[in-house]
Each structure stands twice: as structure tokens, then as C-alpha cells.
Tab-separated table of C-alpha atoms in Angstrom:
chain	number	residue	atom	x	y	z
C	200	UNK	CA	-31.796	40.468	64.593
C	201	UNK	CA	-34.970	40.629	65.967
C	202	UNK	CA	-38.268	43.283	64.895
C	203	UNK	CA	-37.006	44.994	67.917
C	204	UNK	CA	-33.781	45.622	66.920
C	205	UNK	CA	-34.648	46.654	63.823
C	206	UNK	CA	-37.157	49.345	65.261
C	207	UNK	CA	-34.303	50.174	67.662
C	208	UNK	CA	-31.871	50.691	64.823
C	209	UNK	CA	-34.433	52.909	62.550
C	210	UNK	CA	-34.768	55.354	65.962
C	211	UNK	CA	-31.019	55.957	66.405
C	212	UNK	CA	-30.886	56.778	62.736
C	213	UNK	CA	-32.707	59.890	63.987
C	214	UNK	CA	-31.575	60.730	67.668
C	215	UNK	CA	-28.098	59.136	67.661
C	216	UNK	CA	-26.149	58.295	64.271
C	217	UNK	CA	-22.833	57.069	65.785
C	218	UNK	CA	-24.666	54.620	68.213
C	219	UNK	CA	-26.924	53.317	65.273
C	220	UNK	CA	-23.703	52.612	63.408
C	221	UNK	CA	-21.878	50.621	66.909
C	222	UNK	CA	-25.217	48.643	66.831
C	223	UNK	CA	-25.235	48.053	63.120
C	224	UNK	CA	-22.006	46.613	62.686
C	225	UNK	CA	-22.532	43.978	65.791
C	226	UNK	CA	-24.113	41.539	62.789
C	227	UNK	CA	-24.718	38.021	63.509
C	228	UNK	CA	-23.760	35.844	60.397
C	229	UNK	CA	-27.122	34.216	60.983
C	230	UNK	CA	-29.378	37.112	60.301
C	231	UNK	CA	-31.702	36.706	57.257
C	232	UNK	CA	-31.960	39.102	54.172
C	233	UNK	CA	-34.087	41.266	55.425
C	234	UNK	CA	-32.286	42.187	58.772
C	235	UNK	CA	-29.224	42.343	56.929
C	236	UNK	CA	-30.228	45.004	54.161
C	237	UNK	CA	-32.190	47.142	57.472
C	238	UNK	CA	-28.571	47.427	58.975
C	239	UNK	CA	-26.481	48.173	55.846
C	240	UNK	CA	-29.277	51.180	55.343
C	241	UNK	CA	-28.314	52.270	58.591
C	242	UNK	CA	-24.738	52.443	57.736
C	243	UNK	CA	-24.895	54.455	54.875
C	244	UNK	CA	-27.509	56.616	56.111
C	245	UNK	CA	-25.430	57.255	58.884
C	246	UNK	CA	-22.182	57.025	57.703
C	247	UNK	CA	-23.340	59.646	55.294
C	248	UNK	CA	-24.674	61.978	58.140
C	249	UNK	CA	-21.188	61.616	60.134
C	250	UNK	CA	-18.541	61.196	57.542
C	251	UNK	CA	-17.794	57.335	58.455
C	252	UNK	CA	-16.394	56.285	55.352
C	253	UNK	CA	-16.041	52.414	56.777
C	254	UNK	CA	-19.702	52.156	57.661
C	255	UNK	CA	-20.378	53.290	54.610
C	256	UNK	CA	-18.072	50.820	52.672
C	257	UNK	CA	-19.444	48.006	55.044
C	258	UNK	CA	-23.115	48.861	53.628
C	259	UNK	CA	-21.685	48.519	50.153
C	260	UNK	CA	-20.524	45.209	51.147
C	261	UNK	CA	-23.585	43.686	52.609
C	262	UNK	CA	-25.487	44.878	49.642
C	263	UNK	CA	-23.427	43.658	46.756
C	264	UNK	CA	-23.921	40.163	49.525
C	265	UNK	CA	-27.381	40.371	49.102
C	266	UNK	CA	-27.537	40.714	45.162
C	267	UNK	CA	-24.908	38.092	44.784
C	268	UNK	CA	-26.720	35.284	47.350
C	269	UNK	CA	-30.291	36.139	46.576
C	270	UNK	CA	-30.497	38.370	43.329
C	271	UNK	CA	-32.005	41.924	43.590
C	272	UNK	CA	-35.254	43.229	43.562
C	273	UNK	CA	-36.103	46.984	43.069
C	274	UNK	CA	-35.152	48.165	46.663
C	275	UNK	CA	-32.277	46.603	46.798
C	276	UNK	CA	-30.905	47.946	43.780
C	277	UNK	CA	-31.883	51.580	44.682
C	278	UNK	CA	-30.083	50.689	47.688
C	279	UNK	CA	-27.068	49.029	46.682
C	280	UNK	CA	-27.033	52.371	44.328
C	281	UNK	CA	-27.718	54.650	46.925
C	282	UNK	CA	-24.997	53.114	48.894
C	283	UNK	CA	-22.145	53.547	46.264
C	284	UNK	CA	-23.252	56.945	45.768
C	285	UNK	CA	-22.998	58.244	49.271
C	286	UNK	CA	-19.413	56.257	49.006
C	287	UNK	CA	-18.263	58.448	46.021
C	288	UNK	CA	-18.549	61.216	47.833
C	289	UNK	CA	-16.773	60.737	50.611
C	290	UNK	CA	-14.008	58.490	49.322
C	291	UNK	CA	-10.334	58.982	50.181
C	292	UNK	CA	-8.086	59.290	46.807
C	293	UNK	CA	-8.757	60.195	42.932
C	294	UNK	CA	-12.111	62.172	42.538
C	295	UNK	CA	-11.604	62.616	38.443
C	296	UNK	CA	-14.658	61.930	36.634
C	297	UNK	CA	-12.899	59.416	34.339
C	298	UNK	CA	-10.715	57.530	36.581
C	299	UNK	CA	-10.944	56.444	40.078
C	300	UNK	CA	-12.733	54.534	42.744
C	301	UNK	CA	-15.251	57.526	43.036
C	302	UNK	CA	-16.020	57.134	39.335
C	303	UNK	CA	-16.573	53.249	39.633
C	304	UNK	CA	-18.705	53.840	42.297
C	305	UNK	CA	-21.220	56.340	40.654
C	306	UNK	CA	-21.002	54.149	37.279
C	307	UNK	CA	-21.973	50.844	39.578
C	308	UNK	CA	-24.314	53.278	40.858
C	309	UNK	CA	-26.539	54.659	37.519
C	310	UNK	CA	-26.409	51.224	36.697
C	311	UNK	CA	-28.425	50.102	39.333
C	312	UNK	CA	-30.483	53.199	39.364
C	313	UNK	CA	-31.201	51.900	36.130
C	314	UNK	CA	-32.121	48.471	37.205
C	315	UNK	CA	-34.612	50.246	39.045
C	316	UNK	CA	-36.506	52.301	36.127
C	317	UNK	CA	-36.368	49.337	34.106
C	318	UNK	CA	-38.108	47.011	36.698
C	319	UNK	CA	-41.645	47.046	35.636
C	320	UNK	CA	-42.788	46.165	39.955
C	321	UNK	CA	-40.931	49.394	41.031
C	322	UNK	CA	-43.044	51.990	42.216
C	323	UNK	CA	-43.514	55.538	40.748
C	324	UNK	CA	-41.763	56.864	43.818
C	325	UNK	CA	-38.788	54.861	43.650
C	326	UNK	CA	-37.877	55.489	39.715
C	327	UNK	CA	-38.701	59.464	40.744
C	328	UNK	CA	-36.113	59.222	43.463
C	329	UNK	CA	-33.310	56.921	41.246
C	330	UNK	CA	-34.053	59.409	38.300
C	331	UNK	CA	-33.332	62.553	40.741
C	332	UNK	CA	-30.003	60.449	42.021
C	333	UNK	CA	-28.759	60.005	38.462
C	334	UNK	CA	-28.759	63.935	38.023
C	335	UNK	CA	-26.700	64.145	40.434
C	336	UNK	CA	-24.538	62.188	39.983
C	337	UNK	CA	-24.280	63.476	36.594
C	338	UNK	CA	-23.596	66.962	38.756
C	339	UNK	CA	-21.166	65.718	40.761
C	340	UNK	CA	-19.332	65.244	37.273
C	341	UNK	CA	-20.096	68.335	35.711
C	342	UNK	CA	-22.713	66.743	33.547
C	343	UNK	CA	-25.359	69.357	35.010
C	344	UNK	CA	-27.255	69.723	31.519
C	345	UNK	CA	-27.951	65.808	31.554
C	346	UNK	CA	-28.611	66.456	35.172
C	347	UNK	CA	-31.350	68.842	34.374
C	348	UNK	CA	-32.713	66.469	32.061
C	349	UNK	CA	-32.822	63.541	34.887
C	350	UNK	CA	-34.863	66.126	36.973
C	351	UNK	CA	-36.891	67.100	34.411
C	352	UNK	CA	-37.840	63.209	33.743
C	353	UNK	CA	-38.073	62.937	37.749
C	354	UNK	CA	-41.035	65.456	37.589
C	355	UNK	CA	-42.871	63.967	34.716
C	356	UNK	CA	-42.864	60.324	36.833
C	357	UNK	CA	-43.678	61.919	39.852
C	358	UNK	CA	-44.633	65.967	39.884
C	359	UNK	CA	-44.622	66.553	43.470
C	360	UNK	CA	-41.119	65.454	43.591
C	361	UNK	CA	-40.490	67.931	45.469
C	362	UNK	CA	-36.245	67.062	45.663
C	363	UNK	CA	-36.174	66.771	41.660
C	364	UNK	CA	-38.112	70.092	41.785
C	365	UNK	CA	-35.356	71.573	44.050
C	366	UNK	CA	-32.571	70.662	42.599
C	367	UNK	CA	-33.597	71.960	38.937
C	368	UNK	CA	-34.559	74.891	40.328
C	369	UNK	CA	-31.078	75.796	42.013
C	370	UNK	CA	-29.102	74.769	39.484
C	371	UNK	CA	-31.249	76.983	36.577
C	372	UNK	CA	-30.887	79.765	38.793
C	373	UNK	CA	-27.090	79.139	38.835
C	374	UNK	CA	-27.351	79.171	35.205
C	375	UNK	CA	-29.350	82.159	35.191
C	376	UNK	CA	-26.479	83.880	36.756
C	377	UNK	CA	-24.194	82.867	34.384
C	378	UNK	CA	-26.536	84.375	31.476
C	379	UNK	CA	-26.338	87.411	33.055
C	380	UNK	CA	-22.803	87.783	33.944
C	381	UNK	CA	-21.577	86.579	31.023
C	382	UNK	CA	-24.109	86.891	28.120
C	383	UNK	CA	-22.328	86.409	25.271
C	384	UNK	CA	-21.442	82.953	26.190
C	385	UNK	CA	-24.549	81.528	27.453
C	386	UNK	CA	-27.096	83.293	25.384
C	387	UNK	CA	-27.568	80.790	23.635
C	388	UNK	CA	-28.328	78.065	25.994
C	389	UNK	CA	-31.641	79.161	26.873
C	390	UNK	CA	-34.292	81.856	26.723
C	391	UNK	CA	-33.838	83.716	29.687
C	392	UNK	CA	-37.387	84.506	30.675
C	393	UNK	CA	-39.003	81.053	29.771
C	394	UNK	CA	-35.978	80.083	32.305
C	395	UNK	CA	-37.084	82.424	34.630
C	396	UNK	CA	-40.656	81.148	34.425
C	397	UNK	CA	-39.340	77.322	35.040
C	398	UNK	CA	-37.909	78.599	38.214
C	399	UNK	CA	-40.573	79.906	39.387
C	400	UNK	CA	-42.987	77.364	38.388
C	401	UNK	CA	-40.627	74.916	40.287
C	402	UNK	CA	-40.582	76.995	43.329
C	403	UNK	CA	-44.533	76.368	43.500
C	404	UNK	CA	-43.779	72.666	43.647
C	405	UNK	CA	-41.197	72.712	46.055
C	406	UNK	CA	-43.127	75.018	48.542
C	407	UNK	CA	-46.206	72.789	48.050
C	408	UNK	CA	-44.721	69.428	48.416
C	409	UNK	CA	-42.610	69.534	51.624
C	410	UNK	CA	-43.723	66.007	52.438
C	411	UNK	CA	-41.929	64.507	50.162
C	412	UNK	CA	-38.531	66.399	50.357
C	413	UNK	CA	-39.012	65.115	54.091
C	414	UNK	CA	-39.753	61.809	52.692
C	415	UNK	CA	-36.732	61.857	50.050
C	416	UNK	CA	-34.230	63.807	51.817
C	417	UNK	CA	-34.924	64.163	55.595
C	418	UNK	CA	-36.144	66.951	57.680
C	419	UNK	CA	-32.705	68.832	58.356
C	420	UNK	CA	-33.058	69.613	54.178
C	421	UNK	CA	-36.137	71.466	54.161
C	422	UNK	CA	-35.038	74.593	55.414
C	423	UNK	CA	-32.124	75.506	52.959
C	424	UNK	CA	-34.838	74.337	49.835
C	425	UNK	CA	-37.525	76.224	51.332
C	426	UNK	CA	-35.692	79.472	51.950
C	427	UNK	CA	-34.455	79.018	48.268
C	428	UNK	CA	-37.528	78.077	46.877
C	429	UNK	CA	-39.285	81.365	48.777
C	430	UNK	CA	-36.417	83.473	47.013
C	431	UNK	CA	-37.267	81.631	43.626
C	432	UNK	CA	-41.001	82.671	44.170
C	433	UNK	CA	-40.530	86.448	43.840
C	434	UNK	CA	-40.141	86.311	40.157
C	435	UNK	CA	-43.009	88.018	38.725
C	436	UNK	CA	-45.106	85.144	36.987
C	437	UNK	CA	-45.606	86.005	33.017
C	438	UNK	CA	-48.126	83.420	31.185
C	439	UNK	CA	-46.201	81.256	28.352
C	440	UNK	CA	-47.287	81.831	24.646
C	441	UNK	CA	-48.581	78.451	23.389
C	442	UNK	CA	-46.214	76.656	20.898
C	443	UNK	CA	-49.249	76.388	17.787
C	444	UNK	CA	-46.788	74.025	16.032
C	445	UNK	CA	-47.177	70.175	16.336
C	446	UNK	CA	-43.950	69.253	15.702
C	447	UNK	CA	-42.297	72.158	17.934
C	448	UNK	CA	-44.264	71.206	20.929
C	449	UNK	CA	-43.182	67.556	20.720
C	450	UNK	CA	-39.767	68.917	20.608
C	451	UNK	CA	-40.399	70.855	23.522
C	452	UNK	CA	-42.385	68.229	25.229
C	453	UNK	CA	-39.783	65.546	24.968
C	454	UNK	CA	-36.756	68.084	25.729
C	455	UNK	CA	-35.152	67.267	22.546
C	456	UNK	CA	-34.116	71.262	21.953
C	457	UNK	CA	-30.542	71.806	22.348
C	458	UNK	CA	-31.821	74.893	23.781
C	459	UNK	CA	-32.404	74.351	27.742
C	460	UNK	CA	-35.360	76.543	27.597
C	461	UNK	CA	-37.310	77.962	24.516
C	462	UNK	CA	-39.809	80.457	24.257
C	463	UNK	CA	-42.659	80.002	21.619
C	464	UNK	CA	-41.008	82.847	19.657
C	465	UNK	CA	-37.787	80.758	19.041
C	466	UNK	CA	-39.455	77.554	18.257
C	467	UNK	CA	-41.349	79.691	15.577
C	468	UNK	CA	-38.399	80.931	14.554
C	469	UNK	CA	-35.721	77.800	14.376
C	470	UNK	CA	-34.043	79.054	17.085
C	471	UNK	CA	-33.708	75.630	19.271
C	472	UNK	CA	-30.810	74.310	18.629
C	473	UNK	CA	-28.140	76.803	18.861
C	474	UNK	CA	-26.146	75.402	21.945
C	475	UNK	CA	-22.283	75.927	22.023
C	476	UNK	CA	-19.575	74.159	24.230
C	477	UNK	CA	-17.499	76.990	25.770
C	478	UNK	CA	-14.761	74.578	25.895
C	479	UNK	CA	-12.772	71.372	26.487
C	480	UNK	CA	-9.839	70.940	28.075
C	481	UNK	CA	-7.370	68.102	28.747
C	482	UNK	CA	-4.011	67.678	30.663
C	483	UNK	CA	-1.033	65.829	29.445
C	484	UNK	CA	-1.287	63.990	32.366
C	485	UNK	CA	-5.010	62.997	31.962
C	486	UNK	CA	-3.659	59.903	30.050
C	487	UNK	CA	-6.926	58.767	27.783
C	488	UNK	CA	-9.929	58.376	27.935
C	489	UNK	CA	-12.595	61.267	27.014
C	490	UNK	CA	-11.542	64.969	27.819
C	491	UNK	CA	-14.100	66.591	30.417
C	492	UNK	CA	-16.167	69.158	28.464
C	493	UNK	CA	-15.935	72.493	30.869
C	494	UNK	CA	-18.390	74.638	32.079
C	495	UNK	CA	-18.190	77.312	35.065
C	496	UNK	CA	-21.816	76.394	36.470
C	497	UNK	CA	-21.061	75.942	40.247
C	498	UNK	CA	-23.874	75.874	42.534
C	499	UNK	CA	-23.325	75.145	46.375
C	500	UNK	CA	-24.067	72.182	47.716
C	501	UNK	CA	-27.395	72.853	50.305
């Protein structure tokens, strides 16, 4: 595959995703590593964009070629993980989040998002953007606390994330929702107003870093975060007392409170680690493994 076709392949990804995908799949056996990986990003990217599971399993394929033939580097992985991840979500068959060829493929997946934060040549970028794909993957399993936390982590590597910004922002709003409409269960998974002040410090980033959500997630994206993030911005800004305590504001600064988000007040007063589990349930038919532990937190996908 020549430079050209390569440049060729990268411009239908834009204009034209089902051409991009005919001229992807017409591979010569021949081609080297490199050509190889630029057509298996095209057929995710646009598998993805047109619901084509095959291209998308064909990407998976050349990938897991690459890493077996010449071992993986940091881009491949976040590829290869990519890949599997845009797979889960549009396979055909068992979507449980303990069984399944959807749950194989976002396991395969956080470990080679993995590969990628441990890989000491990997770019700030890259673990930002494998660090915002582990939340959701984590989402997509109703894991959307750990989620938070991935974002969270995804900010601190790279702040003008402005994806990792987005996506903690929705989904605390969804839980802000919940707080409200149905207090006496989630009142004590965070402090309502220090949540309300996350939002709407995360709204700032996302406003001020289109760029990168561009970057990350493609231009058809920014719209739906931007409207959101503009709705996120009305909340009236109230400064944050400072946590005096040493200890509390390591705890706060390393996200160990049980407590999403804490005010200064609680910390003071011991009042971080008072999260409850509304429930767990299991069906007979669920067979074993570990029973999914429930929460209502739904947020539309963008």
C-alpha cells in the first residue's frame, strides 16, 4: 500500500466511510506493518461510524496479527484496545457484563489500555485517552463510580482532556438527578453542592478545550458536549472551603473517600465514608460468577 493510499484511505474516513472500508479490506498480503495497522484503523473507525460489525472484527484481526508477528508498542495496543471496544458494542449475541463475547472483548480491551499506561514511551495524551476508554467501559457495565474515577485520573494526566472532562461531567449530573429525586438513597454518596461545583468546574474545561474533544472524539461530538457543557455552566459558582487537615486533603486528593464528593465540612467531620450499595441482584439463571451490584444511574449516550 503505497503513502498514497494511505492518505487516500485517511480522507474517506471523513467524506465517505463505506468506500474507505471497500478500499480497506482490498489488502495485499505483502503490505508491511505499518500499512497494515493504517487500514485496520480505518475499519474500526468506520465500521464504528456505520454499524459494520465485519470491518470491525477484521480490524481486530489484523491487530491481534500485528502484536502476535511483531510485538506491540504503545499505539498498537491503544489500538488493538480501541478496536475490541468499538466491537463490544456492536456485537451480535450475549451483552451480560459477566459472560459473553462483549465482555471478553472489553476485558482484552482494559488490558491493553493498560499496556498502554504502563509503557513508560507512551505519551501523556495517549494514557489520558486509554484512561478515559477504561471509564467507559467500566460504564458500559454499570461500573460508573470506577468510571468516574478513570476520568478523574484522565484529568490529572492530561487537564484539558476535554472528553474525560465531558464525560464526568454528564454522568455527575445524572447522579445529581438521582440525589434529588430520590434523596434518601443517594445522600450519602456525595455532597451535593461540592458536586455541583465539580460540574461546573468541568464545564469550564470542556468549553475551553474543544481541540481536543475534536482531536479525541471527532468533530460530529462537539456539539452535543458543548450544548451540555453550556447547560452545566449556569450553576452559580460558590468558592470551596479549604480542607486545613493534612491527612483529609490527601484523602481527597487521591479520591480515596467513599464519598464521591466531600465538602470541607464533612471531611472535618468524618463524614467520608458513608457510601451504601442500594442493592444486588442475581437471577437463577445467571449461573456463577459475581452478582452485578445495581444502580439506576442511566445517562444517554451523546
Amino acid at each position: 500500500m503505497s503513502s498514497d493510499k494511505i492518505k487516500r484511505l485517511y480522507e474517506l474516513r471523513e467524506s465517505d466511510p463505506r468506500e474507505a472500508i471497500e478500499l480497506a479490506r482490498d489488502l495485499d498480503p505483502g503490505l508491511g506493518p505499518e500499512e497494515r495497522e493504517a487500514a485496520a484503523v480505518v475499519l474500526v473507525d468506520c465500521g464504528d461510524a456505520v454499524g459494520d460489525f465485519s470491518s470491525v472484527s477484521k480490524g481486530v484481526e489484523i491487530f491481534d496479527e500485528l502484536v502476535a508477528s511483531a510485538g506491540s508498542h504503545p499505539g498498537l495496543s491503544y489500538n488493538l484496545a480501541n478496536a475490541l471496544q468499538v466491537r463490544a458494542r456492536l456485537v451480535h449475541g450475549p451483552l451480560s457484563p459477566i459472560s459473553g463475547k462483549a465482555f471478553e472483548d472489553r476485558f482484552r480491551a482494559r488490558v491493553q489500555f493498560g499496556a498502554v499506561l504502563r509503557d513508560g514511551t507512551a505519551s501523556s495524551e495517549l494514557k489520558s485517552q486509554a484512561l478515559t476508554n477504561i471509564g467507559i467501559l467500566l460504564l458500559d457495565t454499570s461500573r460508573w463510580v470506577e468510571g468516574l474515577d478513570c476520568f478523574q485520573r484522565a484529568l490529572k494526566v492530561l487537564p484539558w482532556n476535554g472528553v474525560a472532562a465531558y464525560q464526568e461531567m454528564r454522568h455527575s449530573m445524572g447522579l445529581a438527578g438521582l440525589f434529588y429525586r430520590k434523596h434518601e438513597t443517594y445522600q450519602t454518596y456525595c455532597h451535593i453542592d461540592t458536586l455541583l461545583q465539580r460540574i461546573r468546574q468541568l464545564a469550564d474545561v470542556v468549553i475551553s478545550n474543544q481541540e481536543a474533544i475534536i482531536d479525541f472524539s471527532g468533530r460530529e461530538a462537539l456539539r452535543t458536549v458543548i450544548d451540555a457543557a453550556k447547560d452545566a455552566a449556569k450553576i452559580e459558582p460558590i468558592p470551596r472551603k479549604l480542607i486545613e487537615n493534612s491527612y483529609f486533603e490527601f484523602i481527597d486528593a487521591e479520591a480515596l473517600a467513599l464519598s464521591i464528593c466531600c465538602s470541607a465540612e464533612e471531611y472535618q467531620a468524618g463524614r467520608f465514608d458513608l457510601l451504601t450499595v442500594p442493592s444486588i441482584r442475581a437471577k437463577k439463571s445467571d449461573g456463577h460468577g459475581v452478582p452485578e451490584v445495581t444502580c439506576p444511574l442511566r445517562v444517554p449516550r451523546s
